[in-house]
PDB file of C-alpha atoms in Angstrom:
ATOM      1  CA  UNK A  47       1.946 -34.234  -5.238  1.00 65.00           C
ATOM      2  CA  UNK A  48       3.686 -32.144  -2.388  1.00 70.00           C
ATOM      3  CA  UNK A  49       2.680 -28.713  -2.147  1.00 74.00           C
ATOM      4  CA  UNK A  50       5.380 -26.357  -3.097  1.00 73.00           C
ATOM      5  CA  UNK A  51       5.791 -22.898  -1.322  1.00 76.00           C
ATOM      6  CA  UNK A  52       7.702 -19.824  -2.574  1.00 73.00           C
ATOM      7  CA  UNK A  53       9.009 -17.364  -0.080  1.00 77.00           C
ATOM      8  CA  UNK A  54      10.170 -14.379  -1.897  1.00 80.00           C
ATOM      9  CA  UNK A  55      13.642 -12.718  -1.024  1.00 85.00           C
ATOM     10  CA  UNK A  56      12.559  -9.271  -0.404  1.00 85.00           C
ATOM     11  CA  UNK A  57      14.012  -5.931   1.654  1.00 85.00           C
ATOM     12  CA  UNK A  58      12.926  -6.005   5.414  1.00 84.00           C
ATOM     13  CA  UNK A  59      11.008  -2.590   4.829  1.00 83.00           C
ATOM     14  CA  UNK A  60       8.424  -4.236   2.450  1.00 84.00           C
ATOM     15  CA  UNK A  61       7.613  -7.201   4.701  1.00 85.00           C
ATOM     16  CA  UNK A  62       4.295  -7.046   6.654  1.00 85.00           C
ATOM     17  CA  UNK A  63       4.748  -7.106  10.374  1.00 89.00           C
ATOM     18  CA  UNK A  64       2.323  -8.580  12.689  1.00 91.00           C
ATOM     19  CA  UNK A  65      -0.527  -5.892  14.078  1.00 92.00           C
ATOM     20  CA  UNK A  66       0.859  -3.581  11.560  1.00 88.00           C
ATOM     21  CA  UNK A  67      -1.587  -0.643  10.989  1.00 90.00           C
ATOM     22  CA  UNK A  68      -1.741   1.872   8.199  1.00 89.00           C
ATOM     23  CA  UNK A  69      -3.400   5.475   8.262  1.00 92.00           C
ATOM     24  CA  UNK A  70      -4.979   5.208   4.763  1.00 90.00           C
ATOM     25  CA  UNK A  71      -6.149   2.958   2.037  1.00 88.00           C
ATOM     26  CA  UNK A  72      -3.657   4.534  -0.327  1.00 91.00           C
ATOM     27  CA  UNK A  73      -0.912   3.581   2.099  1.00 92.00           C
ATOM     28  CA  UNK A  74      -2.008  -0.081   2.615  1.00 89.00           C
ATOM     29  CA  UNK A  75      -2.320  -0.214  -1.410  1.00 90.00           C
ATOM     30  CA  UNK A  76       1.256   1.196  -2.030  1.00 92.00           C
ATOM     31  CA  UNK A  77       2.690  -0.918   0.609  1.00 90.00           C
ATOM     32  CA  UNK A  78       1.291  -4.147  -0.971  1.00 88.00           C
ATOM     33  CA  UNK A  79       2.175  -2.973  -4.602  1.00 90.00           C
ATOM     34  CA  UNK A  80       5.729  -2.304  -3.197  1.00 90.00           C
ATOM     35  CA  UNK A  81       5.792  -6.026  -1.762  1.00 89.00           C
ATOM     36  CA  UNK A  82       4.428  -7.501  -4.846  1.00 89.00           C
ATOM     37  CA  UNK A  83       6.960  -5.592  -7.223  1.00 90.00           C
ATOM     38  CA  UNK A  84      10.117  -6.491  -4.977  1.00 89.00           C
ATOM     39  CA  UNK A  85       8.442 -10.128  -5.088  1.00 87.00           C
ATOM     40  CA  UNK A  86       8.055 -10.273  -8.817  1.00 87.00           C
ATOM     41  CA  UNK A  87       4.100 -10.111  -9.112  1.00 87.00           C
ATOM     42  CA  UNK A  88       1.424  -7.607  -9.362  1.00 89.00           C
ATOM     43  CA  UNK A  89      -1.713  -6.974  -6.752  1.00 88.00           C
ATOM     44  CA  UNK A  90      -5.141  -6.050  -7.501  1.00 88.00           C
ATOM     45  CA  UNK A  91      -8.049  -5.105  -5.129  1.00 86.00           C
ATOM     46  CA  UNK A  92     -10.355  -8.083  -4.593  1.00 88.00           C
ATOM     47  CA  UNK A  93     -13.136  -7.449  -2.321  1.00 89.00           C
ATOM     48  CA  UNK A  94     -14.110  -4.908   0.505  1.00 90.00           C
ATOM     49  CA  UNK A  95     -16.553  -4.813   3.520  1.00 93.00           C
ATOM     50  CA  UNK A  96     -18.293  -1.491   4.595  1.00 94.00           C
ATOM     51  CA  UNK A  97     -19.480  -0.750   8.056  1.00 95.00           C
ATOM     52  CA  UNK A  98     -23.021   0.731   8.712  1.00 95.00           C
ATOM     53  CA  UNK A  99     -21.559   4.366   7.809  1.00 95.00           C
ATOM     54  CA  UNK A 100     -20.491   3.103   4.575  1.00 92.00           C
ATOM     55  CA  UNK A 101     -16.779   3.340   5.572  1.00 91.00           C
ATOM     56  CA  UNK A 102     -14.559   0.624   4.305  1.00 89.00           C
ATOM     57  CA  UNK A 103     -13.589  -1.618   7.128  1.00 87.00           C
ATOM     58  CA  UNK A 104     -11.653  -4.353   5.143  1.00 88.00           C
ATOM     59  CA  UNK A 105     -10.162  -4.441   1.977  1.00 89.00           C
ATOM     60  CA  UNK A 106      -8.560  -7.815   0.412  1.00 89.00           C
ATOM     61  CA  UNK A 107      -5.755  -7.635  -2.137  1.00 87.00           C
ATOM     62  CA  UNK A 108      -4.685 -10.492  -4.013  1.00 87.00           C
ATOM     63  CA  UNK A 109      -2.295 -11.639  -6.708  1.00 85.00           C
ATOM     64  CA  UNK A 110      -3.298 -10.105 -10.230  1.00 81.00           C
ATOM     65  CA  UNK A 111      -3.500 -13.790 -11.760  1.00 78.00           C
ATOM     66  CA  UNK A 112      -5.851 -15.068  -8.782  1.00 75.00           C
ATOM     67  CA  UNK A 113      -9.220 -15.909 -10.173  1.00 69.00           C
ATOM     68  CA  UNK A 114     -10.793 -14.663 -13.619  1.00 62.00           C
ATOM     69  CA  UNK A 115     -12.567 -11.693 -14.203  1.00 58.00           C
ATOM     70  CA  UNK A 116     -16.317 -12.266 -15.749  1.00 58.00           C
ATOM     71  CA  UNK A 117     -17.444  -9.667 -18.226  1.00 55.00           C
ATOM     72  CA  UNK A 118     -20.991  -8.795 -18.263  1.00 58.00           C
ATOM     73  CA  UNK A 119     -20.750  -7.577 -21.772  1.00 59.00           C
ATOM     74  CA  UNK A 120     -18.938  -9.522 -24.521  1.00 58.00           C
ATOM     75  CA  UNK A 121     -15.942  -7.809 -25.688  1.00 53.00           C
ATOM     76  CA  UNK A 122     -16.535  -6.230 -29.156  1.00 56.00           C
ATOM     77  CA  UNK A 123     -13.665  -6.552 -31.658  1.00 53.00           C
TER      78      UNK A 123
END
């Protein structure tokens, strides 16, 4: 089965540039949320990595549908 790729048609100002840097994690999150909105999906934080000083040095965002959440406690209805 051939792999199908989807390349969203979005405005140039929401396309990530090579070596693009951001000043804060909030700016990064806003950037990816804007890209996702223009592309027709939503994002969520997936994972992060901290250095020895407990500063976040890596944070990953994924499509909100990627993977699944495992509930630690059963949901009550």
